[in-house]
mmCIF file of C-alpha atoms and ligand atoms in Angstrom:
data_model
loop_
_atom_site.group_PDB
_atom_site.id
_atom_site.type_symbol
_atom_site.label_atom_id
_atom_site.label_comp_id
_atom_site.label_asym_id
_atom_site.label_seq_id
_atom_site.Cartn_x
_atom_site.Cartn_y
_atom_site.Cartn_z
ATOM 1 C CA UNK A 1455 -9.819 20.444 21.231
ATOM 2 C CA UNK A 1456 -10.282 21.390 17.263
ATOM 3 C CA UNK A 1457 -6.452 22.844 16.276
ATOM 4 C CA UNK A 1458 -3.818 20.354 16.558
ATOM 5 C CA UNK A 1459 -0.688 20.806 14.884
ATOM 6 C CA UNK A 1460 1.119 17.507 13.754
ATOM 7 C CA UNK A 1461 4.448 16.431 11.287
ATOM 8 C CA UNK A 1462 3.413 15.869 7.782
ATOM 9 C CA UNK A 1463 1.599 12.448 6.518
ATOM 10 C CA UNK A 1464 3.629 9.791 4.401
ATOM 11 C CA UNK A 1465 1.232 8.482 1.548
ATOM 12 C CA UNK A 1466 2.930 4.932 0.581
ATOM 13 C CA UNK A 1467 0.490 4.314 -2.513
ATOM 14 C CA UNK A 1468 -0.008 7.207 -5.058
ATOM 15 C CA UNK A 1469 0.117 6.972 -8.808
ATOM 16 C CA UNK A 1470 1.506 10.082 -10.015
ATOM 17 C CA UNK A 1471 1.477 9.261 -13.666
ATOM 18 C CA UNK A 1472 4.858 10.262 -15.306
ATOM 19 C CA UNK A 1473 6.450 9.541 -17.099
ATOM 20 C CA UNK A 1474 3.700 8.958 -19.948
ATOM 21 C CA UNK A 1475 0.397 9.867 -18.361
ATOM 22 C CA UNK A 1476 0.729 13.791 -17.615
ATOM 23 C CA UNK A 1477 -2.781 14.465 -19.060
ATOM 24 C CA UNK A 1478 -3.844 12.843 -15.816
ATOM 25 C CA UNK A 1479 -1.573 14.109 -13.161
ATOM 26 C CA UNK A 1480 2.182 15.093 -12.997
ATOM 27 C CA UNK A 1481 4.844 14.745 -10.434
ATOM 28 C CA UNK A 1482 4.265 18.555 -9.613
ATOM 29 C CA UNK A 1483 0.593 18.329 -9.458
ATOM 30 C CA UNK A 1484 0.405 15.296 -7.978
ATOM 31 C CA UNK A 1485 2.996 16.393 -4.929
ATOM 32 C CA UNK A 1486 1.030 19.937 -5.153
ATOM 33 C CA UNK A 1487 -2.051 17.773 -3.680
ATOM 34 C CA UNK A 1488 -0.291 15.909 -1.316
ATOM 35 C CA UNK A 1489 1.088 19.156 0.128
ATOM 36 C CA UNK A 1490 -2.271 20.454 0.263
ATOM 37 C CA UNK A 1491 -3.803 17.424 2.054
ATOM 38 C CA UNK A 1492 -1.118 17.225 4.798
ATOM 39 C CA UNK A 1493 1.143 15.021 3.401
ATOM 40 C CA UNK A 1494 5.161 15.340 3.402
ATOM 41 C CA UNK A 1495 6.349 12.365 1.196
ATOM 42 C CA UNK A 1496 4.321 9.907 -1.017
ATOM 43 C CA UNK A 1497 5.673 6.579 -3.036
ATOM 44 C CA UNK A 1498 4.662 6.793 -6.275
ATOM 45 C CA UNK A 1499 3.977 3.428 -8.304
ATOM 46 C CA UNK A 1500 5.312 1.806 -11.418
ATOM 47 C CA UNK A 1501 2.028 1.385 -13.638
ATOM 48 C CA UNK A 1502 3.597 4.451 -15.806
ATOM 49 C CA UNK A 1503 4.217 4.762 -19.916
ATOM 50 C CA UNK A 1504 6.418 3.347 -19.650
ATOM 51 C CA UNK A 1505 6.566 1.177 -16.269
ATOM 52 C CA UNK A 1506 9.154 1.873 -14.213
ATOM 53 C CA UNK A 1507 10.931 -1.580 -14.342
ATOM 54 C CA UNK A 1508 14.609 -0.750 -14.697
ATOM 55 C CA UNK A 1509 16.821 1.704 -12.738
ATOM 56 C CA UNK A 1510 17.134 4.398 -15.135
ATOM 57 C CA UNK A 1511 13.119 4.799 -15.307
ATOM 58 C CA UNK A 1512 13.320 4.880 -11.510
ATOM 59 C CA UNK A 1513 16.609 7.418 -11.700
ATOM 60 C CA UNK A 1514 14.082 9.317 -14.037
ATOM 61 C CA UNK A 1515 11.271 9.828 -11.587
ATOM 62 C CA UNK A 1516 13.536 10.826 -9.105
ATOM 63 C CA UNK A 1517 15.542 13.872 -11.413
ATOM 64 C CA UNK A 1518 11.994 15.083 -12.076
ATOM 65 C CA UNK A 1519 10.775 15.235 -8.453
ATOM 66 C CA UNK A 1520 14.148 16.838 -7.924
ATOM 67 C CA UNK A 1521 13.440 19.181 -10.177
ATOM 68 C CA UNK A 1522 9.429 19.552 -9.641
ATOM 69 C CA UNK A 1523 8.186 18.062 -6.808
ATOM 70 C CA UNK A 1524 6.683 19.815 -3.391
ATOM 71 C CA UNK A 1525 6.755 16.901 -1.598
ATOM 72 C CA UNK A 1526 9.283 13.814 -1.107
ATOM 73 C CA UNK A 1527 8.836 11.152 -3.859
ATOM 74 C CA UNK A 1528 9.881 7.699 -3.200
ATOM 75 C CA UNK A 1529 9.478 5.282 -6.278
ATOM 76 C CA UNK A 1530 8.480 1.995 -6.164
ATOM 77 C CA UNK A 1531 9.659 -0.251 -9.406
ATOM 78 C CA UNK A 1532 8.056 -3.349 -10.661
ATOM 79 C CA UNK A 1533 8.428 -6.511 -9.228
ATOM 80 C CA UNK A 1534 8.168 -8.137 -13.069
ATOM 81 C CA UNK A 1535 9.543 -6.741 -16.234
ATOM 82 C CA UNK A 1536 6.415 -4.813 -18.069
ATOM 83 C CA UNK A 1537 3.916 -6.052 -14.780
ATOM 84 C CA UNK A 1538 3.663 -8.806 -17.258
ATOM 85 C CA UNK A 1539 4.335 -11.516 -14.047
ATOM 86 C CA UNK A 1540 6.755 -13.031 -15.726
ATOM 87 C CA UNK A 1541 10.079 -12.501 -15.282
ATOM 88 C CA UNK A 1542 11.498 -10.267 -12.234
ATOM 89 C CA UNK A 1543 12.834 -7.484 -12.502
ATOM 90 C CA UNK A 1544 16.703 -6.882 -11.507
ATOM 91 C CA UNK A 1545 15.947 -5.575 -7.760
ATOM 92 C CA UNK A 1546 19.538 -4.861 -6.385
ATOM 93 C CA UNK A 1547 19.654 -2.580 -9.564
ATOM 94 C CA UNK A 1548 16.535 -1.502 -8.713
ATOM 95 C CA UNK A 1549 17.052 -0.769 -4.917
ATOM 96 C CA UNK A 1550 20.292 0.837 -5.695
ATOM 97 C CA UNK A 1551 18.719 3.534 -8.559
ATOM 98 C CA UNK A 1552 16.357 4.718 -5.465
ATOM 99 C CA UNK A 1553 13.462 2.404 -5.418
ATOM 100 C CA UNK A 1554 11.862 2.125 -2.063
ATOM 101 C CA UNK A 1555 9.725 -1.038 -2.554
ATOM 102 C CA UNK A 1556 9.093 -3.530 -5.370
ATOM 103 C CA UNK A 1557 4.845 -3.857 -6.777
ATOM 104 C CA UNK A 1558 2.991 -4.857 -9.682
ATOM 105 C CA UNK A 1559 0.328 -2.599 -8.397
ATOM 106 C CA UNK A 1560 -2.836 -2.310 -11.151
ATOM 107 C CA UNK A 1561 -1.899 -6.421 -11.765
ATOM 108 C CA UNK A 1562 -1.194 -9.825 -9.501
ATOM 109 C CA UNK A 1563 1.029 -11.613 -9.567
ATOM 110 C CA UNK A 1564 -0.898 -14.760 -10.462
ATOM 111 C CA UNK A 1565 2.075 -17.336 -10.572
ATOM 112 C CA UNK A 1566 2.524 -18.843 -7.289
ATOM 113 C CA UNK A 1567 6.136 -19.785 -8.369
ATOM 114 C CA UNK A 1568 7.283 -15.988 -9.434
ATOM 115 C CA UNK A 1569 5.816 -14.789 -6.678
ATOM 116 C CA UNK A 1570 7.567 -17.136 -3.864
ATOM 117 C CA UNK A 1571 11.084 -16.015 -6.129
ATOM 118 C CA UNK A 1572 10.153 -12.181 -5.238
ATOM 119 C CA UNK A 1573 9.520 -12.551 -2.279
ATOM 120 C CA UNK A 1574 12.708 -14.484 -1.562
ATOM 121 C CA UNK A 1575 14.783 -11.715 -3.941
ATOM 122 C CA UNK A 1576 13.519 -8.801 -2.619
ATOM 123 C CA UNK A 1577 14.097 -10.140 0.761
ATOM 124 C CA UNK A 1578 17.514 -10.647 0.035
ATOM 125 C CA UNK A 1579 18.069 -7.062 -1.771
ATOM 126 C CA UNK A 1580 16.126 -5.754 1.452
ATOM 127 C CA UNK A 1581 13.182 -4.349 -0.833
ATOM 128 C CA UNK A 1582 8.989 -4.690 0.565
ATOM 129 C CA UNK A 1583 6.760 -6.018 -1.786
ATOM 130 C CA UNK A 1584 3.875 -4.538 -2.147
ATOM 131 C CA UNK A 1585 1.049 -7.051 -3.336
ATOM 132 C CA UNK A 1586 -1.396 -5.942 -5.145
ATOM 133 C CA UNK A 1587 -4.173 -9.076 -4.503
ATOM 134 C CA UNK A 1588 -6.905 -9.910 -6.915
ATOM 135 C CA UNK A 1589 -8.903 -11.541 -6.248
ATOM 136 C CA UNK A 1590 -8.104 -10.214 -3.030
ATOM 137 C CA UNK A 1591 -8.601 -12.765 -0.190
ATOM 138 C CA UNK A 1592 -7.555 -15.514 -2.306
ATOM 139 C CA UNK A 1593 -4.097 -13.862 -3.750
ATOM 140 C CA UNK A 1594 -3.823 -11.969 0.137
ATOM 141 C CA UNK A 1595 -4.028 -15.780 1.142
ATOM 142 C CA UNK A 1596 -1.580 -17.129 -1.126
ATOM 143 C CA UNK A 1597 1.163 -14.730 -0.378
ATOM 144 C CA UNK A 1598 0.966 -14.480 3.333
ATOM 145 C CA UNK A 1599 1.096 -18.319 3.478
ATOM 146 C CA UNK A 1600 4.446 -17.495 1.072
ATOM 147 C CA UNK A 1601 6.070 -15.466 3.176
ATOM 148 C CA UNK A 1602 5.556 -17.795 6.351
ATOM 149 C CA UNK A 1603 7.197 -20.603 3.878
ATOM 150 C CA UNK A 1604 9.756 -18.582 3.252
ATOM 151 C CA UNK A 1605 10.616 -16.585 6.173
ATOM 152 C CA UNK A 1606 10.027 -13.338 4.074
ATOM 153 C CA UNK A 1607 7.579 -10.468 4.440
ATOM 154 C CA UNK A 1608 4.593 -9.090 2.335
ATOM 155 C CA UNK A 1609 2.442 -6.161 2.191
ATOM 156 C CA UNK A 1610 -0.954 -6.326 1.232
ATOM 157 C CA UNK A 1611 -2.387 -3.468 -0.662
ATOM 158 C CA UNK A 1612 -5.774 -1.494 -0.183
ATOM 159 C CA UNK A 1613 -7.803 -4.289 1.685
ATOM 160 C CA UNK A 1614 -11.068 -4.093 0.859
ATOM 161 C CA UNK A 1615 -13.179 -6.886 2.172
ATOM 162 C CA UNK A 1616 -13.614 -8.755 5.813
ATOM 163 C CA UNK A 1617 -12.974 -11.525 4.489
ATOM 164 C CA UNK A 1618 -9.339 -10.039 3.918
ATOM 165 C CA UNK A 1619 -8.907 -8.582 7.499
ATOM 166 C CA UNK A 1620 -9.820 -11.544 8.779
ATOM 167 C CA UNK A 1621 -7.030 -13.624 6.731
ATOM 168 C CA UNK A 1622 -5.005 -11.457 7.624
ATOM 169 C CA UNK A 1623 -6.177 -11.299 11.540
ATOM 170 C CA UNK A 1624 -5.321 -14.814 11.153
ATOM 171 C CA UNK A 1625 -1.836 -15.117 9.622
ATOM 172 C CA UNK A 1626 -0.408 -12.118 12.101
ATOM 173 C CA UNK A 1627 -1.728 -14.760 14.765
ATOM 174 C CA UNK A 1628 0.093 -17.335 13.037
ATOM 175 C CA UNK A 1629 3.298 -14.960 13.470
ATOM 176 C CA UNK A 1630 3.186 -14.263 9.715
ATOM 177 C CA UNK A 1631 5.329 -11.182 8.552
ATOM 178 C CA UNK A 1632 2.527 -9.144 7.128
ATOM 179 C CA UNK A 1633 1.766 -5.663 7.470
ATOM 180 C CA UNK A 1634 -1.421 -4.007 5.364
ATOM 181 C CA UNK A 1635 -2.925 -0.802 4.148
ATOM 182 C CA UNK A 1636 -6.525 0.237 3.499
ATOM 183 C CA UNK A 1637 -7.927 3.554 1.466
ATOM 184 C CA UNK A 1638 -10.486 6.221 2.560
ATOM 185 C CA UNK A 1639 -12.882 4.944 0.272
ATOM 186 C CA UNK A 1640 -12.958 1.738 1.984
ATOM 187 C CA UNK A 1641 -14.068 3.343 5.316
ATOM 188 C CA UNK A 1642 -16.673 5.614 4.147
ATOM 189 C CA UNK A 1643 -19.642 5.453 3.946
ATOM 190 C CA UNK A 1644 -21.051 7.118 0.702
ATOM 191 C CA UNK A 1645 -18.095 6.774 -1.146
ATOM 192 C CA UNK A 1646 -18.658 6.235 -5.023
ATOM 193 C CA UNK A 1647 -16.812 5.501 -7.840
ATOM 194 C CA UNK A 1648 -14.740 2.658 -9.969
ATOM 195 C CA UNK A 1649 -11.934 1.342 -8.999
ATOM 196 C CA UNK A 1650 -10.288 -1.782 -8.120
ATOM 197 C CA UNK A 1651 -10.566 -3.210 -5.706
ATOM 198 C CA UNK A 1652 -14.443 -2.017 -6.511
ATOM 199 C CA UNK A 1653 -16.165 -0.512 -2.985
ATOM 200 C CA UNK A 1654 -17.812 -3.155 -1.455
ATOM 201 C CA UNK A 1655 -20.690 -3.627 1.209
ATOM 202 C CA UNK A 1656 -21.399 -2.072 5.115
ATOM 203 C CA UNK A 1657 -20.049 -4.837 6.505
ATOM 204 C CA UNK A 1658 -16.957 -4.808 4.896
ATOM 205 C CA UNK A 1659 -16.436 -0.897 5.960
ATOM 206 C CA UNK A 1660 -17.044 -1.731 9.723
ATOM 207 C CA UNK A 1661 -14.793 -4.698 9.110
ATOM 208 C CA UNK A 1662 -11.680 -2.366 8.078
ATOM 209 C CA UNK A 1663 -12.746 0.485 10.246
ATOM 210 C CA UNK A 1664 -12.356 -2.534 13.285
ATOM 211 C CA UNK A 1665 -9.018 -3.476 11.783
ATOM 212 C CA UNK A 1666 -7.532 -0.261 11.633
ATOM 213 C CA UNK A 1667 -8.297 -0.113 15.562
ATOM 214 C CA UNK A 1668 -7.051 -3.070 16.551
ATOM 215 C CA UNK A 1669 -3.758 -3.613 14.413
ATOM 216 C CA UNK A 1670 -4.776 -5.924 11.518
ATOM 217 C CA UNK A 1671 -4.023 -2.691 9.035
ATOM 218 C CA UNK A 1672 -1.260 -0.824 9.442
ATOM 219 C CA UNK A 1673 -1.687 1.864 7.097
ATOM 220 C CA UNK A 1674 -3.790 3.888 5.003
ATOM 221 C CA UNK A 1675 -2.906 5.164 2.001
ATOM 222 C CA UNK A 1676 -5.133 7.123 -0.803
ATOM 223 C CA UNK A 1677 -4.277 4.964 -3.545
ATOM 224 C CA UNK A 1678 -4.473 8.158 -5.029
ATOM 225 C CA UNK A 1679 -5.311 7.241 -9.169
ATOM 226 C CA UNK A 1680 -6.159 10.279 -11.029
ATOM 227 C CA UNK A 1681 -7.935 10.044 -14.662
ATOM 228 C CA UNK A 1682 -9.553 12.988 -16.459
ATOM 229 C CA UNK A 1683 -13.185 13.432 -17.198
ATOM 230 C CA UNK A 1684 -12.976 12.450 -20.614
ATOM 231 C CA UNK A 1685 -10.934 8.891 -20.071
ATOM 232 C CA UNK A 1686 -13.717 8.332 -16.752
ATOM 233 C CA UNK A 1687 -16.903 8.882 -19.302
ATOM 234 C CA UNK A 1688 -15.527 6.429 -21.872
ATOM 235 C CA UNK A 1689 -16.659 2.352 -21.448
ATOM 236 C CA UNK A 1690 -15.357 0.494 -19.955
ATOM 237 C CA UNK A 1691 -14.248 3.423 -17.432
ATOM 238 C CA UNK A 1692 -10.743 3.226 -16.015
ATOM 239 C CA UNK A 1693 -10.577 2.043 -12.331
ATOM 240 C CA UNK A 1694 -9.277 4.546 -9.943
ATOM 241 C CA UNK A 1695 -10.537 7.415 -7.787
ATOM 242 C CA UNK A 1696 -7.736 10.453 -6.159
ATOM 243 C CA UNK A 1697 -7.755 10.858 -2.593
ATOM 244 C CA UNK A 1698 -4.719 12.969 -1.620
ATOM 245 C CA UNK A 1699 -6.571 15.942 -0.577
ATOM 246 C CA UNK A 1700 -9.484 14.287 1.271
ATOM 247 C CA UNK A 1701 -7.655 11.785 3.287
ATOM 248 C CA UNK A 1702 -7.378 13.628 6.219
ATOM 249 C CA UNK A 1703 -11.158 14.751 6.243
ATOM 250 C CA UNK A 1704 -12.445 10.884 5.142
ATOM 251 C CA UNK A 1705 -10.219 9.784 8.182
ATOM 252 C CA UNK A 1706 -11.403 12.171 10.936
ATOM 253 C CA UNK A 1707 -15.091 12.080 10.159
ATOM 254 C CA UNK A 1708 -15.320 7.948 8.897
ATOM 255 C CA UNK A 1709 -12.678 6.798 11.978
ATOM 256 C CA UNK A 1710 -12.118 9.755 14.514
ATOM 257 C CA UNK A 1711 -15.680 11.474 15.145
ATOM 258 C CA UNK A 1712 -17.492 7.607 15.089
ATOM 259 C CA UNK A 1713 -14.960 6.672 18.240
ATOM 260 C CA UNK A 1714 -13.392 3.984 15.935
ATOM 261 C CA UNK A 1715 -9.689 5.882 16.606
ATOM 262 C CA UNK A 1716 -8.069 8.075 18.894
ATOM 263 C CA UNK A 1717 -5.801 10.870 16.904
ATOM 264 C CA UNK A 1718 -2.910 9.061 17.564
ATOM 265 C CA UNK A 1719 -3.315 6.207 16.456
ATOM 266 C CA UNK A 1720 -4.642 7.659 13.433
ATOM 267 C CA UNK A 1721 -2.077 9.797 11.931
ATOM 268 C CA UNK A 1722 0.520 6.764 13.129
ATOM 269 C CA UNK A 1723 -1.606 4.845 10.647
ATOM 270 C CA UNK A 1724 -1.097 8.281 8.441
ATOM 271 C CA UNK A 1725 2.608 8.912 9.436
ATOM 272 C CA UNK A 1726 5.103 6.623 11.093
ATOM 273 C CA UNK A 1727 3.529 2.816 9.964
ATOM 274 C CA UNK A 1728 3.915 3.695 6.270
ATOM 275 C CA UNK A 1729 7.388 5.039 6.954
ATOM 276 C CA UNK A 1730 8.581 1.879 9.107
ATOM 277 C CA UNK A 1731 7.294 -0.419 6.245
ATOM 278 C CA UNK A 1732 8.759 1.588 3.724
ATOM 279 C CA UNK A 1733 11.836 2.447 5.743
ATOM 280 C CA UNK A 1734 11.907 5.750 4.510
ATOM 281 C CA UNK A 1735 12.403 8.964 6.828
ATOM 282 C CA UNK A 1736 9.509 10.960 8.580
ATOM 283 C CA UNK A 1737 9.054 14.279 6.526
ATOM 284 C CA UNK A 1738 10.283 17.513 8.441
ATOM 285 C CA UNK A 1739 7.895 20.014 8.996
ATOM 286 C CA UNK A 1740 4.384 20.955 10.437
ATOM 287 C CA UNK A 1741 0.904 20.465 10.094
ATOM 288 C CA UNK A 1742 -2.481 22.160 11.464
ATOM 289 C CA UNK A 1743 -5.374 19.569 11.752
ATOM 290 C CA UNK A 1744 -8.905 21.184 12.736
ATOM 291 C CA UNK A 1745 -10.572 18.226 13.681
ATOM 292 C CA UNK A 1746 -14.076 19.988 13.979
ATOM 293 C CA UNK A 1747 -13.892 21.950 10.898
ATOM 294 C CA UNK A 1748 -17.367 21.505 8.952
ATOM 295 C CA UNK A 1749 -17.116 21.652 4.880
ATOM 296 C CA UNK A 1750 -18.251 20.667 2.038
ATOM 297 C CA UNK A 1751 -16.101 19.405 -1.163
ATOM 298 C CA UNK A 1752 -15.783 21.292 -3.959
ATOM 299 C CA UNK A 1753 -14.252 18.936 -6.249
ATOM 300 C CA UNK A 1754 -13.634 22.000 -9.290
ATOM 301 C CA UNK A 1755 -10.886 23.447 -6.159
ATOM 302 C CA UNK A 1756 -8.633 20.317 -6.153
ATOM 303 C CA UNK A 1757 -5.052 20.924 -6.853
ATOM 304 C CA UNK A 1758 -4.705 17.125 -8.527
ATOM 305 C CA UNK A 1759 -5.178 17.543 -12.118
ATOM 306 C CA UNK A 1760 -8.328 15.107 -12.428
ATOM 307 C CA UNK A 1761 -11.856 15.708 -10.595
ATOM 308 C CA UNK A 1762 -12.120 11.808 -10.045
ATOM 309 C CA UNK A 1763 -12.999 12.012 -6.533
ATOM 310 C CA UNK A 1764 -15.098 9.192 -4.456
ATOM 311 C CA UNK A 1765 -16.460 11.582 -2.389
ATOM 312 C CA UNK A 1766 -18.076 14.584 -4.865
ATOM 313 C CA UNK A 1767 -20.460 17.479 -2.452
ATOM 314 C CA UNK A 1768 -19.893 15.193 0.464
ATOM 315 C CA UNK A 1769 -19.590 17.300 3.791
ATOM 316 C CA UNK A 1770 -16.963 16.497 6.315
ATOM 317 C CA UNK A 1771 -15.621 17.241 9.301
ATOM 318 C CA UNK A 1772 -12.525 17.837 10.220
ATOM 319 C CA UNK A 1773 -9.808 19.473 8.230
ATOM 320 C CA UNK A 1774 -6.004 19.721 7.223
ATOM 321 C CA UNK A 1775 -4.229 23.046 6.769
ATOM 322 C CA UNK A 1776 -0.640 22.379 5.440
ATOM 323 C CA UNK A 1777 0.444 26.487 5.568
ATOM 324 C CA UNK A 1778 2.978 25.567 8.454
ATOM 325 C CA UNK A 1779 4.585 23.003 5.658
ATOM 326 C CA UNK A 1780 5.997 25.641 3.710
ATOM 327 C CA UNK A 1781 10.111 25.726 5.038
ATOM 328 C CA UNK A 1782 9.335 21.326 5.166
ATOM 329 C CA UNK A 1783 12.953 19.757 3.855
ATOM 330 C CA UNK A 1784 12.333 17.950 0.929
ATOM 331 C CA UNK A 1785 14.327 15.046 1.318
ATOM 332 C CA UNK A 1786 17.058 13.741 -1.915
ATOM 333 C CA UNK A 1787 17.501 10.622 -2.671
HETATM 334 O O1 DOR B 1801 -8.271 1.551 -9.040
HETATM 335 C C1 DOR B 1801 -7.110 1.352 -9.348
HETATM 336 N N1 DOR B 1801 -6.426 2.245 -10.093
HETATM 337 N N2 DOR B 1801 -6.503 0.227 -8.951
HETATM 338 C C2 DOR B 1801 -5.285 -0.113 -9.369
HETATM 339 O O2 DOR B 1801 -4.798 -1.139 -8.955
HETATM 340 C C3 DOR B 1801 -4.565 0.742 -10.353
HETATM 341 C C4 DOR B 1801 -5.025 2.133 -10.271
HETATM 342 C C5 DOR B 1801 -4.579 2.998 -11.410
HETATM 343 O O3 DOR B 1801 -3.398 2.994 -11.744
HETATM 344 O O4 DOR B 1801 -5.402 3.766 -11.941
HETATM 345 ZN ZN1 ZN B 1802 -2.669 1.657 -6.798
#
């Protein structure tokens, strides 16, 4: 069967750059990609200009996706004042101003000691952290072996490596709370591009692509990190490549067509996972998937406001067509 129509995707890691990087993408454009690539609601993260460490920068995002956005937005704030990983941030304020989840994403949190204090916080304000692990097995190590001490949860952001699934294969067996998300980029093969985590070997992209099949990962999320041409040509380059409007294709031709996943378990990695860690609501709404649909990228045609794709010419197969979204609620915080 090619045409199979679906609810709309939940992205939980996006950088939609505003406040103070709308060169690179804004709320609007950034939502007008997810749209197009199937999605219904995104998180957005707190690496802005300012970061978004205190509730009136999160009450911020939120009036402008009221006001611009085609998609839900969900904020995540910091889990330190300025990322620094220093001193947290005030998360009850935090939570209450609309934040969905607490991340330095872009830095670690390299003390141990603030980091067990997050994790104990947020647990207690009812906030998922989000950790952003570098380097990755090591930190991924570090804070699942937290939250068991604890009795808290963690998420670990884009895996990247084997040696990461199987830490993590190992603390889920260990009855760790940990849940984990993985990119497109990280699955395909012929993916290019800087970004951080960098892409890594074959063996690390059959290594994810068996995770995502047997439950290691829960997610995938783009990680979606536009940066214009100009900022991408200078050295040293900016890490980050967008992914909102390829997702769907990466996924169906990198997981679906090589028999690594079934459809549904694929857009539950797409879909409800994200939303159950995030404990945000499904989007409303409908989505057409042609699963055999044969194209080519033309990266010029994007919606996002930067060309920084991973996957420039590359030919795919399979396709979202997110007409059906149009009458979608868009949720309000
Ligand atoms: O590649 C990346 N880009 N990794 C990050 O952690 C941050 C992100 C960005 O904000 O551009
Ligand atoms: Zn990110």
């Amino acid at each position: 069967m090619a045409l199979v129509r679906i609810r709309p995707l939940v992205d939980m890691h996006v950088h939609l750059r505003e406040p103070g990087g709308e060169h690179k993408e804004t709320i609007a454009s950034g939502t007008a990609a997810a749209k197009a690539g199937g999605f219904g609601a995104v998180a957005c993260m707190p690496n802005t200009t300012p970061p978004l460490d205190t509730s009136e920068r999160v009450r911020f995002v939120i009036g402008r996706a009221r006001e611009t956005a085609l998609v839900s937005v969900y904020p995540i704030a910091c889990i330190t004042v300025g990322q620094r990983g220093e001193a947290l941030t005030d998360f009850a304020a935090l939570k209450a101003a609309g934040a969905v989840a607490l991340s330095d994403d872009g830095y670690p949190v390299a003390d141990e000691g603030v980091m067990r204090a997050a994790l104990i916080k947020a647990a207690e304000a009812g906030l998922p952290i989000i950790s952003h692990c570098e380097p990755e097995t090591q930190i991924a190590e570090r804070d699942m072996r937290l939250a068991g001490e604890t009795g808290t949860s963690v998420h670990i952001a884009h895996v990247s490596l084997r040696s990461t699934v199987e830490a993590i294969a190992r603390a889920k067996l260990r009855g760790v709370s940990v849940t984990a998300e993985t990119c497109p980029h990280y699955f395909t093969e012929g993916a290019s591009g800087k970004m951080n985590p960098p892409l890594a070997g074959s063996e690390d992209i059959w290594a994810v692509r068996r995770a995502l099949s047997d439950g290691t990962i829960d997610a995938i999320a783009t990680d979606h990190a536009p940066h214009t041409r100009a900022e991408k040509a200078a050295l040293p380059a900016p890490n980050g490549v967008i992914g909102l409007e390829t997702a769907v294709a990466a996924a169906l031709t990198a997981l679906y067509h090589t028999g690594t996943l079934g459809l549904d378990r694929l857009f539950a990695l797409m879909r409800e996972n994200p939303a159950k860690i995030l404990r945000i609501p499904l989007p409303e709404g409908e989505i057409e998937i042609d699963t055999d649909k044969i194209w080519t990228l033309d990266e010029e045609k994007l919606l996002s406001k930067s060309r920084n794709t991973p996957f420039p010419g590359m030919t795919f197969k399979g396709r979202v067509f997110p007409l059906l979204q149009e009458n979608a609620a868009i949720a309000t915080l």
